[in-house]
mmCIF file of C-alpha atoms and ligand atoms in Angstrom:
data_model
loop_
_atom_site.group_PDB
_atom_site.id
_atom_site.type_symbol
_atom_site.label_atom_id
_atom_site.label_comp_id
_atom_site.label_asym_id
_atom_site.label_seq_id
_atom_site.Cartn_x
_atom_site.Cartn_y
_atom_site.Cartn_z
ATOM 1 C CA MET A 1 -6.590 18.054 -25.095
ATOM 2 C CA LEU A 2 -3.871 18.870 -22.638
ATOM 3 C CA GLU A 3 -6.476 21.054 -20.584
ATOM 4 C CA GLY A 4 -8.916 18.145 -20.672
ATOM 5 C CA GLU A 5 -6.524 15.625 -19.684
ATOM 6 C CA ALA A 6 -4.388 17.281 -17.298
ATOM 7 C CA SER A 7 -6.878 19.134 -15.276
ATOM 8 C CA LYS A 8 -9.738 16.311 -14.114
ATOM 9 C CA CYS A 9 -5.886 15.703 -11.863
ATOM 10 C CA ILE A 10 -7.181 15.941 -7.715
ATOM 11 C CA SER A 11 -3.279 15.869 -7.202
ATOM 12 C CA CYS A 12 -3.978 12.369 -4.609
ATOM 13 C CA GLY A 13 -0.375 10.796 -5.846
ATOM 14 C CA PHE A 14 -1.560 7.271 -5.748
ATOM 15 C CA CYS A 15 -0.447 7.264 -9.793
ATOM 16 C CA GLU A 16 3.312 7.737 -8.569
ATOM 17 C CA SER A 17 3.448 4.555 -6.462
ATOM 18 C CA VAL A 18 3.386 2.934 -10.250
ATOM 19 C CA CYS A 19 5.363 5.548 -11.839
ATOM 20 C CA PRO A 20 9.040 3.113 -13.181
ATOM 21 C CA THR A 21 10.480 6.651 -13.556
ATOM 22 C CA LEU A 22 10.275 8.399 -10.045
ATOM 23 C CA PRO A 23 12.313 5.975 -8.084
ATOM 24 C CA ASP A 24 14.892 6.123 -10.641
ATOM 25 C CA SER A 25 15.643 9.397 -10.943
ATOM 26 C CA GLY A 26 16.048 9.561 -7.257
ATOM 27 C CA TYR A 27 11.885 11.078 -6.426
ATOM 28 C CA SER A 28 12.362 14.043 -8.367
ATOM 29 C CA LEU A 29 8.871 14.786 -8.768
ATOM 30 C CA SER A 30 9.042 16.169 -12.228
ATOM 31 C CA ARG A 31 9.968 12.495 -13.235
ATOM 32 C CA GLY A 32 6.997 11.211 -11.948
ATOM 33 C CA ALA A 33 3.436 10.554 -12.921
ATOM 34 C CA ARG A 34 1.943 14.118 -10.771
ATOM 35 C CA GLY A 35 4.621 16.208 -11.854
ATOM 36 C CA ARG A 36 4.088 15.454 -15.351
ATOM 37 C CA VAL A 37 0.294 15.542 -15.314
ATOM 38 C CA ILE A 38 1.020 19.165 -12.833
ATOM 39 C CA LEU A 39 3.454 20.944 -15.328
ATOM 40 C CA GLY A 40 1.076 19.675 -17.768
ATOM 41 C CA ARG A 41 -1.941 21.548 -16.767
ATOM 42 C CA ASN A 42 0.096 24.594 -15.473
ATOM 43 C CA LEU A 43 0.873 24.613 -19.669
ATOM 44 C CA ALA A 44 -2.429 23.718 -20.797
ATOM 45 C CA GLU A 45 -3.689 26.595 -18.243
ATOM 46 C CA ASN A 46 -1.434 28.973 -19.791
ATOM 47 C CA GLU A 47 0.427 29.710 -16.187
ATOM 48 C CA MET A 48 3.608 29.197 -18.191
ATOM 49 C CA GLU A 49 4.858 30.765 -21.818
ATOM 50 C CA LYS A 50 3.910 27.671 -24.271
ATOM 51 C CA THR A 51 7.447 28.236 -25.254
ATOM 52 C CA SER A 52 9.140 27.771 -22.234
ATOM 53 C CA VAL A 53 7.842 24.232 -22.391
ATOM 54 C CA LYS A 54 11.154 22.869 -23.659
ATOM 55 C CA SER A 55 12.558 23.388 -19.883
ATOM 56 C CA PHE A 56 10.203 20.273 -19.269
ATOM 57 C CA TYR A 57 11.882 18.532 -21.541
ATOM 58 C CA ASP A 58 13.603 15.975 -19.198
ATOM 59 C CA SER A 59 10.100 15.615 -17.271
ATOM 60 C CA PHE A 60 7.989 14.575 -20.572
ATOM 61 C CA TYR A 61 10.832 13.070 -22.821
ATOM 62 C CA SER A 62 11.397 10.333 -19.706
ATOM 63 C CA CYS A 63 8.132 8.948 -19.577
ATOM 64 C CA LEU A 64 8.311 5.365 -20.911
ATOM 65 C CA ASP A 65 4.356 6.077 -21.953
ATOM 66 C CA CYS A 66 3.802 2.669 -20.409
ATOM 67 C CA PHE A 67 0.355 3.515 -18.471
ATOM 68 C CA ALA A 68 0.750 2.296 -15.536
ATOM 69 C CA CYS A 69 -0.621 5.166 -13.920
ATOM 70 C CA LEU A 70 -3.910 5.094 -15.818
ATOM 71 C CA GLN A 71 -4.309 1.888 -14.102
ATOM 72 C CA VAL A 72 -5.058 3.290 -10.601
ATOM 73 C CA CYS A 73 -5.526 6.704 -11.305
ATOM 74 C CA PRO A 74 -9.338 7.129 -9.479
ATOM 75 C CA ALA A 75 -9.798 10.838 -11.963
ATOM 76 C CA GLY A 76 -9.153 8.628 -14.636
ATOM 77 C CA VAL A 77 -6.030 10.861 -15.826
ATOM 78 C CA ASN A 78 -3.445 9.318 -18.390
ATOM 79 C CA ALA A 79 0.374 10.913 -17.250
ATOM 80 C CA GLY A 80 1.491 9.235 -20.244
ATOM 81 C CA LYS A 81 -0.900 10.821 -22.441
ATOM 82 C CA VAL A 82 0.075 14.256 -20.861
ATOM 83 C CA SER A 83 3.403 13.601 -21.302
ATOM 84 C CA GLN A 84 2.885 13.030 -25.408
ATOM 85 C CA LEU A 85 0.964 15.724 -25.716
ATOM 86 C CA ALA A 86 3.253 17.701 -24.148
ATOM 87 C CA ARG A 87 6.227 16.121 -26.458
ATOM 88 C CA GLU A 88 4.558 17.495 -29.096
ATOM 89 C CA LEU A 89 3.877 21.190 -27.730
ATOM 90 C CA ILE A 90 7.898 21.368 -27.481
ATOM 91 C CA VAL A 91 8.348 19.993 -31.453
ATOM 92 C CA GLU A 92 5.944 22.890 -32.591
ATOM 93 C CA ASN A 93 7.547 25.666 -29.955
ATOM 94 C CA THR A 94 11.204 24.800 -30.838
ATOM 95 C CA SER A 95 13.349 24.823 -34.323
ATOM 96 C CA PRO A 96 15.374 22.022 -35.268
ATOM 97 C CA GLY A 97 18.682 23.170 -33.673
ATOM 98 C CA GLU A 98 16.986 23.438 -30.472
ATOM 99 C CA ARG A 99 15.772 19.846 -30.470
ATOM 100 C CA ASP A 100 17.643 16.736 -29.583
ATOM 101 C CA PRO A 101 19.827 15.723 -32.062
ATOM 102 C CA VAL A 102 19.535 11.793 -31.903
ATOM 103 C CA ALA A 103 15.660 12.534 -31.899
ATOM 104 C CA GLU A 104 16.242 14.602 -34.983
ATOM 105 C CA MET A 105 18.287 12.202 -36.940
ATOM 106 C CA ILE A 106 15.944 9.441 -36.363
ATOM 107 C CA VAL A 107 12.625 11.065 -37.611
ATOM 108 C CA ASN A 108 14.957 12.399 -40.564
ATOM 109 C CA VAL A 109 16.435 9.506 -41.418
ATOM 110 C CA THR A 110 12.698 7.530 -41.070
ATOM 111 C CA GLU A 111 11.369 9.873 -43.538
ATOM 112 C CA ALA A 112 14.119 9.632 -45.919
ATOM 113 C CA THR A 113 14.316 5.420 -45.911
ATOM 114 C CA MET A 114 11.717 4.240 -44.107
ATOM 115 C CA ASN A 115 13.870 2.987 -41.329
ATOM 116 C CA PRO A 116 14.842 4.824 -38.619
ATOM 117 C CA LEU A 117 18.581 3.819 -39.207
ATOM 118 C CA GLY A 118 18.824 3.676 -42.825
ATOM 119 C CA GLN A 119 18.993 -0.185 -42.738
ATOM 120 C CA GLY A 120 16.081 -1.595 -44.717
ATOM 121 C CA LYS A 121 17.729 -4.315 -46.504
ATOM 122 C CA ALA A 122 19.355 -5.947 -42.822
ATOM 123 C CA MET A 123 15.787 -5.762 -41.561
ATOM 124 C CA ALA A 124 15.048 -8.455 -44.234
ATOM 125 C CA SER A 125 17.994 -10.842 -43.739
ATOM 126 C CA TRP A 126 16.038 -12.994 -41.367
ATOM 127 C CA SER A 127 13.988 -14.341 -43.612
ATOM 128 C CA GLU A 128 16.431 -15.994 -46.493
ATOM 129 C CA GLY A 129 15.747 -19.114 -47.373
ATOM 130 C CA LEU A 130 12.441 -18.907 -46.622
ATOM 131 C CA ASP A 131 9.201 -19.685 -48.447
ATOM 132 C CA PHE A 132 6.364 -17.077 -48.618
ATOM 133 C CA ASP A 133 3.233 -17.062 -50.413
ATOM 134 C CA ARG A 134 1.887 -14.077 -52.213
ATOM 135 C CA ASP A 135 -1.541 -15.773 -52.400
ATOM 136 C CA SER A 136 -2.151 -15.619 -48.934
ATOM 137 C CA GLU A 137 -4.633 -13.822 -46.938
ATOM 138 C CA TYR A 138 -2.100 -12.996 -44.710
ATOM 139 C CA LEU A 139 0.956 -10.408 -44.327
ATOM 140 C CA LEU A 140 3.466 -11.026 -41.647
ATOM 141 C CA TYR A 141 4.585 -7.349 -40.839
ATOM 142 C CA THR A 142 7.312 -7.329 -38.691
ATOM 143 C CA GLY A 143 7.529 -3.686 -38.336
ATOM 144 C CA ASN A 144 11.244 -4.110 -37.990
ATOM 145 C CA MET A 145 11.517 -3.700 -34.380
ATOM 146 C CA TYR A 146 12.915 -7.163 -33.629
ATOM 147 C CA GLN A 147 15.689 -6.560 -36.046
ATOM 148 C CA LEU A 148 16.804 -3.038 -34.510
ATOM 149 C CA MET A 149 17.186 -4.275 -30.769
ATOM 150 C CA SER A 150 20.890 -5.228 -32.527
ATOM 151 C CA TYR A 151 21.490 -1.768 -33.293
ATOM 152 C CA THR A 152 20.384 0.045 -29.673
ATOM 153 C CA GLY A 153 22.699 -1.099 -27.360
ATOM 154 C CA PRO A 154 25.825 -0.592 -29.679
ATOM 155 C CA LEU A 155 24.680 2.401 -30.334
ATOM 156 C CA ASN A 156 24.139 3.561 -26.772
ATOM 157 C CA SER A 157 27.804 2.518 -26.009
ATOM 158 C CA MET A 158 29.284 4.495 -28.719
ATOM 159 C CA ARG A 159 27.488 7.928 -27.070
ATOM 160 C CA SER A 160 28.653 7.298 -24.192
ATOM 161 C CA ARG A 161 32.115 6.151 -25.013
ATOM 162 C CA ILE A 162 32.311 9.343 -27.095
ATOM 163 C CA GLY A 163 30.156 11.801 -24.728
ATOM 164 C CA PRO A 164 27.044 13.735 -25.736
ATOM 165 C CA THR A 165 29.249 16.445 -27.778
ATOM 166 C CA MET A 166 30.439 14.345 -30.360
ATOM 167 C CA SER A 167 27.500 12.132 -30.237
ATOM 168 C CA GLY A 168 25.289 15.117 -31.080
ATOM 169 C CA ALA A 169 27.751 16.034 -33.850
ATOM 170 C CA MET A 170 27.454 13.219 -35.309
ATOM 171 C CA ALA A 171 23.556 12.917 -34.900
ATOM 172 C CA ARG A 172 23.287 16.079 -36.451
ATOM 173 C CA LEU A 173 25.300 15.301 -39.327
ATOM 174 C CA VAL A 174 23.529 12.536 -40.385
ATOM 175 C CA ALA A 175 19.863 14.286 -39.349
ATOM 176 C CA SER A 176 20.849 16.710 -42.080
ATOM 177 C CA ARG A 177 21.831 14.416 -44.554
ATOM 178 C CA PRO A 178 20.102 10.580 -44.247
ATOM 179 C CA SER A 179 22.407 8.874 -46.661
ATOM 180 C CA LEU A 180 25.521 8.756 -44.212
ATOM 181 C CA SER A 181 23.342 6.778 -41.860
ATOM 182 C CA SER A 182 25.067 3.957 -43.754
ATOM 183 C CA PHE A 183 27.815 3.859 -40.956
ATOM 184 C CA MET A 184 25.018 2.497 -39.030
ATOM 185 C CA SER A 185 25.427 -0.584 -40.184
ATOM 186 C CA MET A 186 28.679 -1.405 -38.049
ATOM 187 C CA GLN A 187 27.024 -0.599 -34.812
ATOM 188 C CA ASN A 188 25.556 -4.204 -34.982
ATOM 189 C CA ASP A 189 25.295 -6.713 -32.460
ATOM 190 C CA ARG A 190 25.869 -9.932 -34.056
ATOM 191 C CA ARG A 191 24.979 -12.423 -31.384
ATOM 192 C CA MET A 192 21.716 -9.950 -30.497
ATOM 193 C CA ALA A 193 20.880 -9.610 -34.314
ATOM 194 C CA GLU A 194 21.339 -13.827 -34.794
ATOM 195 C CA ARG A 195 18.981 -14.319 -31.925
ATOM 196 C CA MET A 196 16.287 -11.872 -32.820
ATOM 197 C CA ASN A 197 15.994 -12.946 -36.870
ATOM 198 C CA GLY A 198 16.358 -16.350 -34.568
ATOM 199 C CA VAL A 199 12.925 -15.194 -33.506
ATOM 200 C CA LEU A 200 11.264 -13.971 -36.117
ATOM 201 C CA ARG A 201 12.178 -17.017 -37.974
ATOM 202 C CA THR A 202 10.700 -19.231 -35.077
ATOM 203 C CA ILE A 203 7.036 -16.891 -35.089
ATOM 204 C CA TYR A 204 7.235 -17.499 -38.883
ATOM 205 C CA SER A 205 7.400 -21.592 -38.175
ATOM 206 C CA LEU A 206 4.701 -21.353 -35.729
ATOM 207 C CA LEU A 207 2.162 -19.615 -37.745
ATOM 208 C CA ARG A 208 3.191 -22.312 -40.398
ATOM 209 C CA LYS A 209 2.300 -25.011 -37.571
ATOM 210 C CA ALA A 210 -0.963 -23.460 -37.199
ATOM 211 C CA GLY A 211 -1.837 -23.847 -40.449
ATOM 212 C CA ILE A 212 -1.177 -20.070 -41.991
ATOM 213 C CA SER A 213 0.912 -19.286 -44.612
ATOM 214 C CA VAL A 214 2.135 -15.315 -45.170
ATOM 215 C CA TRP A 215 3.567 -12.885 -47.724
ATOM 216 C CA TYR A 216 6.665 -11.055 -46.434
ATOM 217 C CA LEU A 217 7.510 -7.534 -47.746
ATOM 218 C CA GLY A 218 10.769 -8.017 -47.551
ATOM 219 C CA ASP A 219 13.187 -5.418 -47.679
ATOM 220 C CA SER A 220 10.765 -3.150 -48.857
ATOM 221 C CA GLU A 221 9.254 -3.436 -45.346
ATOM 222 C CA PRO A 222 8.114 0.257 -43.524
ATOM 223 C CA TYR A 223 9.366 0.925 -40.441
ATOM 224 C CA PRO A 224 5.791 1.937 -38.863
ATOM 225 C CA GLY A 225 7.047 5.427 -37.573
ATOM 226 C CA THR A 226 6.784 4.291 -33.786
ATOM 227 C CA PHE A 227 9.559 6.820 -33.197
ATOM 228 C CA ILE A 228 8.093 9.293 -34.852
ATOM 229 C CA ASN A 229 4.798 9.435 -32.511
ATOM 230 C CA ASP A 230 6.528 8.921 -29.683
ATOM 231 C CA LEU A 231 8.979 11.782 -30.103
ATOM 232 C CA GLY A 232 5.815 13.915 -30.402
ATOM 233 C CA TYR A 233 6.204 14.714 -34.300
ATOM 234 C CA SER A 234 2.411 14.680 -34.239
ATOM 235 C CA GLU A 235 2.455 16.491 -37.888
ATOM 236 C CA LYS A 236 5.099 13.779 -39.706
ATOM 237 C CA PHE A 237 3.723 11.029 -37.996
ATOM 238 C CA ARG A 238 0.657 11.876 -39.889
ATOM 239 C CA LYS A 239 2.090 12.061 -43.002
ATOM 240 C CA TYR A 240 4.275 9.525 -42.227
ATOM 241 C CA ALA A 241 1.530 6.610 -41.530
ATOM 242 C CA ARG A 242 -0.322 7.567 -44.135
ATOM 243 C CA ARG A 243 2.193 6.362 -46.443
ATOM 244 C CA VAL A 244 2.698 3.760 -44.468
ATOM 245 C CA TYR A 245 -0.438 2.597 -44.553
ATOM 246 C CA GLN A 246 -1.014 3.021 -48.318
ATOM 247 C CA ILE A 247 2.144 0.540 -48.794
ATOM 248 C CA LEU A 248 0.147 -1.880 -46.627
ATOM 249 C CA LYS A 249 -3.397 -1.334 -48.170
ATOM 250 C CA SER A 250 -2.175 -2.426 -51.295
ATOM 251 C CA THR A 251 -1.608 -5.428 -50.285
ATOM 252 C CA GLY A 252 -4.947 -6.109 -49.717
ATOM 253 C CA LYS A 253 -4.269 -8.862 -46.824
ATOM 254 C CA LYS A 254 -4.708 -8.855 -43.425
ATOM 255 C CA ILE A 255 -1.466 -7.630 -41.433
ATOM 256 C CA ILE A 256 -0.641 -10.194 -38.840
ATOM 257 C CA VAL A 257 2.102 -7.996 -36.352
ATOM 258 C CA VAL A 258 4.438 -9.894 -33.879
ATOM 259 C CA ASP A 259 5.287 -7.171 -31.309
ATOM 260 C CA PRO A 260 3.536 -5.280 -28.622
ATOM 261 C CA HIS A 261 4.598 -1.310 -29.889
ATOM 262 C CA THR A 262 4.198 -2.148 -33.314
ATOM 263 C CA TYR A 263 0.045 -3.313 -32.577
ATOM 264 C CA ASP A 264 -0.693 -0.507 -30.486
ATOM 265 C CA LEU A 265 0.477 1.825 -33.025
ATOM 266 C CA LEU A 266 -1.583 0.224 -35.684
ATOM 267 C CA THR A 267 -4.305 -0.510 -33.595
ATOM 268 C CA ASN A 268 -4.689 2.992 -31.477
ATOM 269 C CA ALA A 269 -2.538 5.194 -33.169
ATOM 270 C CA TYR A 270 -2.984 5.078 -36.970
ATOM 271 C CA PRO A 271 -6.914 5.552 -36.460
ATOM 272 C CA GLU A 272 -6.544 8.456 -34.560
ATOM 273 C CA VAL A 273 -4.657 10.236 -37.641
ATOM 274 C CA LEU A 274 -5.952 8.683 -40.773
ATOM 275 C CA PRO A 275 -9.671 8.918 -40.899
ATOM 276 C CA GLY A 276 -11.191 5.753 -42.508
ATOM 277 C CA TYR A 277 -8.061 3.762 -41.609
ATOM 278 C CA ASP A 278 -8.886 0.264 -42.310
ATOM 279 C CA LEU A 279 -6.659 -2.219 -41.694
ATOM 280 C CA GLU A 280 -7.338 -5.633 -40.070
ATOM 281 C CA VAL A 281 -4.675 -6.088 -37.521
ATOM 282 C CA ILE A 282 -4.181 -9.436 -35.611
ATOM 283 C CA HIS A 283 -1.012 -10.088 -32.921
ATOM 284 C CA TYR A 284 0.676 -13.642 -34.237
ATOM 285 C CA LEU A 285 -0.181 -15.043 -30.256
ATOM 286 C CA ASP A 286 -3.669 -14.635 -31.186
ATOM 287 C CA LEU A 287 -3.455 -16.830 -33.846
ATOM 288 C CA ILE A 288 -1.233 -19.457 -32.319
ATOM 289 C CA LYS A 289 -2.976 -19.866 -29.286
ATOM 290 C CA ASN A 290 -4.758 -22.887 -30.184
ATOM 291 C CA ILE A 291 -1.206 -24.395 -31.035
ATOM 292 C CA GLU A 292 -0.668 -27.838 -29.084
ATOM 293 C CA MET A 293 1.684 -27.746 -26.776
ATOM 294 C CA LYS A 294 3.463 -30.362 -24.080
ATOM 295 C CA LYS A 295 2.633 -29.905 -20.286
ATOM 296 C CA SER A 296 5.903 -28.702 -19.025
ATOM 297 C CA SER A 297 6.908 -28.583 -15.538
ATOM 298 C CA MET A 298 9.194 -25.793 -16.175
ATOM 299 C CA ASN A 299 8.392 -22.828 -14.145
ATOM 300 C CA VAL A 300 8.417 -19.479 -15.933
ATOM 301 C CA ALA A 301 8.380 -15.956 -14.619
ATOM 302 C CA LEU A 302 6.583 -14.025 -16.999
ATOM 303 C CA HIS A 303 6.900 -10.516 -17.814
ATOM 304 C CA GLU A 304 3.669 -9.159 -19.389
ATOM 305 C CA PRO A 305 4.885 -6.137 -21.479
ATOM 306 C CA CYS A 306 2.894 -2.823 -20.990
ATOM 307 C CA HIS A 307 2.830 -1.989 -24.728
ATOM 308 C CA LEU A 308 0.071 -4.879 -25.579
ATOM 309 C CA VAL A 309 -2.014 -5.502 -21.699
ATOM 310 C CA LEU A 310 -1.651 -1.527 -20.078
ATOM 311 C CA ARG A 311 -2.626 -0.188 -23.859
ATOM 312 C CA ASN A 312 -4.951 -3.012 -24.405
ATOM 313 C CA PRO A 313 -6.616 -3.894 -21.637
ATOM 314 C CA GLN A 314 -8.886 -6.929 -22.931
ATOM 315 C CA LYS A 315 -5.352 -8.966 -24.223
ATOM 316 C CA ASN A 316 -3.481 -10.994 -22.457
ATOM 317 C CA ALA A 317 -2.519 -13.405 -25.743
ATOM 318 C CA PRO A 318 0.565 -14.208 -23.656
ATOM 319 C CA ARG A 319 -0.573 -15.231 -20.143
ATOM 320 C CA GLU A 320 -3.075 -17.079 -21.804
ATOM 321 C CA ILE A 321 -0.479 -19.529 -23.703
ATOM 322 C CA MET A 322 1.916 -19.706 -21.418
ATOM 323 C CA GLU A 323 -1.001 -20.942 -18.473
ATOM 324 C CA LYS A 324 -1.978 -23.900 -21.079
ATOM 325 C CA SER A 325 1.625 -25.307 -20.322
ATOM 326 C CA PHE A 326 3.645 -23.913 -18.008
ATOM 327 C CA MET A 327 3.930 -22.925 -14.298
ATOM 328 C CA ILE A 328 3.571 -18.949 -14.158
ATOM 329 C CA HIS A 329 4.767 -17.215 -11.536
ATOM 330 C CA LEU A 330 3.749 -13.729 -11.248
ATOM 331 C CA SER A 331 5.301 -10.516 -9.699
ATOM 332 C CA LYS A 332 3.504 -8.059 -7.938
ATOM 333 C CA ARG A 333 3.484 -6.144 -10.670
ATOM 334 C CA SER A 334 1.460 -8.288 -13.349
ATOM 335 C CA GLY A 335 -1.755 -7.816 -15.115
ATOM 336 C CA LYS A 336 -2.938 -4.519 -14.877
ATOM 337 C CA ARG A 337 -0.232 -3.718 -12.695
ATOM 338 C CA THR A 338 2.485 -5.098 -14.648
ATOM 339 C CA MET A 339 5.996 -2.917 -14.877
ATOM 340 C CA CYS A 340 7.705 -1.337 -18.088
ATOM 341 C CA CYS A 341 11.154 -2.813 -18.616
ATOM 342 C CA GLY A 342 12.095 0.613 -19.226
ATOM 343 C CA GLY A 343 13.291 -0.025 -22.508
ATOM 344 C CA PRO A 344 11.390 3.361 -24.213
ATOM 345 C CA THR A 345 13.408 5.848 -22.576
ATOM 346 C CA GLU A 346 16.727 4.055 -23.866
ATOM 347 C CA LEU A 347 17.592 6.485 -26.372
ATOM 348 C CA LEU A 348 17.077 9.712 -25.261
ATOM 349 C CA PHE A 349 17.658 8.608 -21.114
ATOM 350 C CA PRO A 350 20.157 5.658 -21.148
ATOM 351 C CA ASP A 351 21.010 5.419 -17.514
ATOM 352 C CA LEU A 352 17.407 6.067 -16.372
ATOM 353 C CA SER A 353 16.567 2.892 -18.892
ATOM 354 C CA GLU A 354 18.917 1.289 -17.118
ATOM 355 C CA LYS A 355 17.902 1.006 -13.698
ATOM 356 C CA ILE A 356 14.621 0.659 -14.139
ATOM 357 C CA SER A 357 15.111 -2.614 -16.519
ATOM 358 C CA GLU A 358 17.674 -3.996 -13.831
ATOM 359 C CA ARG A 359 14.787 -3.284 -11.062
ATOM 360 C CA ARG A 360 12.581 -5.123 -13.173
ATOM 361 C CA PHE A 361 14.586 -7.915 -13.901
ATOM 362 C CA ASN A 362 15.430 -8.048 -10.063
ATOM 363 C CA ASP A 363 11.790 -8.439 -9.318
ATOM 364 C CA LEU A 364 11.573 -11.167 -12.055
ATOM 365 C CA ARG A 365 14.412 -13.018 -10.652
ATOM 366 C CA SER A 366 13.190 -13.099 -6.928
ATOM 367 C CA LEU A 367 10.490 -15.036 -7.911
ATOM 368 C CA GLY A 368 12.670 -18.098 -8.646
ATOM 369 C CA ALA A 369 11.416 -19.383 -11.595
ATOM 370 C CA GLU A 370 13.867 -21.254 -13.978
ATOM 371 C CA ARG A 371 13.593 -18.714 -16.887
ATOM 372 C CA ILE A 372 11.788 -15.268 -17.544
ATOM 373 C CA VAL A 373 10.144 -14.812 -20.584
ATOM 374 C CA THR A 374 8.748 -11.850 -22.150
ATOM 375 C CA ALA A 375 6.575 -11.218 -25.706
ATOM 376 C CA CYS A 376 8.506 -7.980 -26.866
ATOM 377 C CA PRO A 377 11.678 -7.461 -28.427
ATOM 378 C CA ILE A 378 12.147 -4.082 -26.223
ATOM 379 C CA CYS A 379 11.513 -5.917 -23.065
ATOM 380 C CA PHE A 380 13.482 -8.611 -24.253
ATOM 381 C CA ALA A 381 16.870 -6.765 -24.974
ATOM 382 C CA ASN A 382 16.260 -4.563 -21.796
ATOM 383 C CA LEU A 383 15.534 -7.838 -19.498
ATOM 384 C CA ASN A 384 18.214 -10.319 -20.978
ATOM 385 C CA ARG A 385 21.107 -10.330 -18.278
ATOM 386 C CA ASP A 386 21.450 -13.684 -17.515
ATOM 387 C CA GLY A 387 20.718 -17.017 -19.698
ATOM 388 C CA THR A 388 17.732 -17.558 -18.386
ATOM 389 C CA VAL A 389 15.510 -14.839 -20.357
ATOM 390 C CA MET A 390 13.793 -15.531 -23.392
ATOM 391 C CA GLU A 391 11.306 -14.818 -25.952
ATOM 392 C CA ILE A 392 8.138 -16.346 -25.571
ATOM 393 C CA ALA A 393 8.374 -17.753 -29.552
ATOM 394 C CA GLU A 394 11.503 -19.459 -28.613
ATOM 395 C CA LEU A 395 9.690 -21.351 -25.438
ATOM 396 C CA ILE A 396 6.559 -21.415 -27.248
ATOM 397 C CA ALA A 397 8.571 -23.794 -30.078
ATOM 398 C CA SER A 398 10.404 -25.687 -27.478
ATOM 399 C CA ASN A 399 7.294 -27.221 -26.605
ATOM 400 C CA LEU A 400 5.664 -28.079 -28.995
ATOM 401 C CA MET A 401 3.680 -31.557 -29.315
HETATM 402 S S1 SF4 B 501 -3.846 9.165 -9.191
HETATM 403 FE FE1 SF4 B 501 -4.955 10.414 -11.205
HETATM 404 S S2 SF4 B 501 -5.902 11.992 -9.640
HETATM 405 FE FE2 SF4 B 501 -4.037 11.269 -8.506
HETATM 406 S S3 SF4 B 501 -2.281 12.916 -9.003
HETATM 407 FE FE3 SF4 B 501 -2.066 10.739 -9.853
HETATM 408 S S4 SF4 B 501 -3.132 11.999 -12.060
HETATM 409 FE FE4 SF4 B 501 -3.502 13.125 -10.690
HETATM 410 S S1 SF4 B 502 2.927 6.212 -18.872
HETATM 411 FE FE1 SF4 B 502 4.509 5.057 -17.475
HETATM 412 S S2 SF4 B 502 6.376 6.506 -17.333
HETATM 413 FE FE2 SF4 B 502 5.087 8.176 -18.005
HETATM 414 S S3 SF4 B 502 3.997 8.773 -15.830
HETATM 415 FE FE3 SF4 B 502 2.429 7.240 -16.519
HETATM 416 S S4 SF4 B 502 3.575 5.469 -15.462
HETATM 417 FE FE4 SF4 B 502 4.864 7.511 -15.139
#
């Protein structure tokens, strides 16, 4: 598969013009789309020993999997897919002790607790006091993504405070004893938790307003395994996805997802690894598209999440909904050219992620709109640099008839 993808490259370099990681890593070619494809091709053609693939860890793991490169490549090469396949080779050709300790910790804790930080109970706190309908045809599946955003910032701050040696040692300890992950409950940004819990409650209310009742699994809701897949643990992901599938399938309901990453995983990644996969998955924005909103004179800069519009090119519900009521301002990097917020690489390359998100924020800010809006928890957490950034559910709810 790696050979099939990488060997199509004609080395034109078009992909470099849209790859977010290239400029923000000082134009280091191995941190750009073409460089990743060339390295992938060398690997596939055995010009490099497979066991030496780990020396290219930075190149393949710094890729955001945004698929911006695929949109402009005349040969149809997906450098994101090349990076994903190379990460799988890295995992296959290394022992646990040689791999990134943070990645190992996240994978082990997820396998043990079905949550990447062992915080399953806290993930359900947003739902306290809400009514759920066991007989509904729909299951609301948050995938824990909004809830996790209150942990990523504090964890990264802690890692930069204590340095890579100490944080690596701590991650190794938790990787070997996942029950120790409970200490991560202390690394929680309360303001972000309140904001993200509020977004989930707002999504619930919007669905109710659209006449849709839902069932919810509460603290039994499993994390979908996004990190396990993104980090290249393909065999573990296949097994983990099977566990999640069985839990969701046992409800007998259609699955409503609320974020682009879970939507992408359940509609693209799960079917690839689970023969006979048959869940009906719906993004909540598709269910509330016809909700009645007032016409607003507010100017809004729309950041379209790459994992929604570049991985599922037929989908652009955020733009469809926003256009009905608001004055939309779009960056040159919109639609098929939208730019990643930098979030997907935040855990392993926080400095690179910070530079990319700052550049994207400045791009959106320069449009002069009153608000910046996005439809993804990761984009929100990364772009939230002033009081103008909103999550799409908040904006819709503020403008209902
Ligand atoms: S745009 Fe496609 S063909 Fe051109 S260098 Fe990039 S991957 Fe290769
Ligand atoms: S998927 Fe995104 S970050 Fe990765 S090579 Fe392509 S454009 Fe660059």
